[in-house]
Coordinates of C-alpha atoms in Angstrom, one line a residue:
M1 CA 75.1 128.6 118.9
E2 CA 78.1 126.9 116.7
T3 CA 79.4 123.6 118.5
E4 CA 82.7 122.2 118.9
N5 CA 81.7 119.5 116.0
D6 CA 80.1 122.4 113.8
G7 CA 83.7 124.1 113.8
K8 CA 85.6 120.4 113.0
R9 CA 83.3 119.9 110.3
E10 CA 83.5 123.5 108.9
L11 CA 87.4 123.2 108.8
L12 CA 87.1 119.6 107.3
R13 CA 85.1 120.8 104.5
D14 CA 87.8 124.3 104.4
L15 CA 90.8 121.5 103.6
S16 CA 89.2 119.4 102.0
A17 CA 88.4 122.1 99.7
S18 CA 91.7 123.5 99.7
V19 CA 93.7 120.0 99.1
L20 CA 90.4 119.6 96.3
S21 CA 91.8 123.2 94.6
I22 CA 95.9 122.0 94.6
L23 CA 95.1 118.6 93.4
K24 CA 92.9 119.4 90.5
H25 CA 95.8 121.8 89.3
P26 CA 96.1 120.7 85.9
K27 CA 100.3 121.3 85.9
L28 CA 100.4 119.4 89.4
R29 CA 103.3 116.8 89.2
L30 CA 103.8 115.0 92.1
E31 CA 106.5 112.0 92.9
K32 CA 104.5 110.3 95.3
L33 CA 101.2 110.3 96.9
K34 CA 101.3 108.4 100.4
L35 CA 97.7 108.3 101.3
Y36 CA 97.9 107.0 104.9
R37 CA 93.9 106.4 105.9
Q38 CA 90.6 106.5 104.2
D39 CA 88.6 109.0 106.2
N40 CA 85.6 110.5 104.3
Q41 CA 87.3 114.1 104.4
W42 CA 88.8 111.6 101.5
E43 CA 86.4 110.2 100.4
A44 CA 84.8 113.4 99.6
V45 CA 88.2 114.7 97.7
S46 CA 88.5 111.6 96.1
T47 CA 85.0 111.6 94.8
E48 CA 85.2 114.9 93.7
L49 CA 87.8 114.3 91.8
N50 CA 86.2 111.0 90.0
R51 CA 83.1 113.2 88.9
T52 CA 84.7 116.0 87.5
N53 CA 87.0 113.5 85.6
S54 CA 90.6 114.9 87.0
K55 CA 93.1 113.4 86.4
L56 CA 96.3 113.5 88.7
S57 CA 99.5 112.5 86.9
I58 CA 101.3 111.3 90.1
R59 CA 104.3 108.5 89.5
K60 CA 104.0 106.6 93.0
F61 CA 100.5 106.2 94.9
E62 CA 100.7 104.4 98.4
I63 CA 98.4 102.9 100.5
L64 CA 99.2 102.5 103.9
N65 CA 96.0 101.2 105.5
N66 CA 94.1 98.2 105.0
N67 CA 91.5 99.3 102.3
S68 CA 93.8 98.6 99.2
K69 CA 90.2 97.7 97.1
Y70 CA 90.6 101.4 96.9
I71 CA 92.7 101.3 94.2
I72 CA 90.3 99.6 91.6
T73 CA 88.3 102.2 91.9
S74 CA 90.9 105.5 91.8
N75 CA 89.1 106.5 88.5
F76 CA 91.2 109.5 89.1
L77 CA 95.1 108.3 88.9
N78 CA 96.3 109.3 85.2
L79 CA 97.7 105.9 83.8
E80 CA 100.0 106.8 81.6
V81 CA 102.0 108.4 84.4
L82 CA 101.7 105.9 87.2
E83 CA 104.5 103.3 88.0
E84 CA 104.4 102.1 91.0
V85 CA 101.8 101.4 93.6
S86 CA 101.9 100.1 97.5
L87 CA 99.1 98.2 98.9
C88 CA 98.7 97.3 102.3
I89 CA 96.6 93.8 102.7
T90 CA 95.4 92.7 105.8
N91 CA 92.3 90.6 105.5
E92 CA 91.3 90.9 102.0
T93 CA 89.7 87.4 100.1
K94 CA 91.3 86.0 97.1
T95 CA 88.9 87.1 94.4
E96 CA 90.0 91.1 96.1
I97 CA 93.6 90.1 95.7
H98 CA 92.4 89.1 91.7
K99 CA 90.7 92.1 91.5
I100 CA 93.4 94.2 92.0
L101 CA 95.9 92.3 90.2
H102 CA 94.1 92.2 86.9
S103 CA 92.3 96.0 87.3
D104 CA 93.6 98.3 84.4
Q105 CA 95.2 100.6 87.3
C106 CA 97.8 97.8 87.5
K107 CA 97.2 96.5 84.2
A108 CA 100.2 99.0 83.3
L109 CA 102.8 99.3 86.5
Q110 CA 106.5 99.6 86.5
M111 CA 106.0 97.7 89.5
L112 CA 103.2 96.8 92.1
T113 CA 104.4 96.2 96.4
V114 CA 101.9 94.2 98.3
N115 CA 102.4 94.7 102.0
S116 CA 100.7 91.3 103.8
F117 CA 103.3 91.3 107.1
R118 CA 101.4 93.9 109.1
R119 CA 98.9 91.4 110.6
E120 CA 99.8 91.2 114.7
D121 CA 98.9 87.5 115.0
T122 CA 101.9 86.7 113.2
L123 CA 104.1 88.2 114.5
I124 CA 106.5 86.9 116.8
K125 CA 107.5 88.7 120.2
G126 CA 111.1 90.0 120.2
Y127 CA 111.5 88.8 116.4
P128 CA 110.7 91.7 114.2
N129 CA 111.7 89.7 111.2
F130 CA 110.4 86.4 111.6
R131 CA 106.0 85.2 111.4
H132 CA 104.2 82.4 111.7
Y133 CA 101.1 81.6 109.7
L134 CA 99.1 78.3 110.4
I135 CA 98.3 76.2 108.6
P136 CA 94.0 75.6 108.3
E137 CA 92.9 73.0 110.6
T138 CA 96.3 71.6 111.5
E139 CA 99.2 72.0 114.3
E140 CA 101.5 72.3 112.1
Y141 CA 102.3 75.9 110.3
Y142 CA 105.0 78.3 107.9
E143 CA 107.8 79.9 109.5
I144 CA 109.0 83.1 107.5
E145 CA 112.0 85.2 107.7
M146 CA 112.3 87.9 106.5
E147 CA 116.3 89.6 106.3
K148 CA 117.7 92.1 103.9
E149 CA 119.6 89.8 101.1
C150 CA 117.0 87.1 101.3
I151 CA 113.6 85.7 102.5
R152 CA 113.2 82.2 104.2
V153 CA 110.2 79.8 104.1
E154 CA 110.3 77.1 107.1
W155 CA 107.4 74.6 107.1
M156 CA 107.2 73.9 110.7
R157 CA 105.7 71.0 112.8

């Protein structure tokens, strides 16, 4: 008797196999690949790509979740083609950011975008362009205002 979970697992396995067969096509060239989240399905695909030494020809690679350490282990990216990487960093340590910036994938990039402004605790209600960052062990903070033409940083007490 097949359960609902068995059916979902089989569907995911079939979907992973389909995605994998498309990504492994030797003539595939992608302008942009956006990875919205890293779940078990994507992990299975990326593990297989790494295992088979497949290299994806992608010009722009975006990771829109908070697991940006992933770029360090993405050995399936063709570094001769990769030009731009966008990461979302929310809880990374200084050491992890340093590893990302000095990884082979990032050294030859024309552009690296790091989005660290998705922390909910920095948002100011009613002011979407403003962020507050507390200075540790004080009651002071930095206020950052981001506009289309400029960014303003102000130290507040």
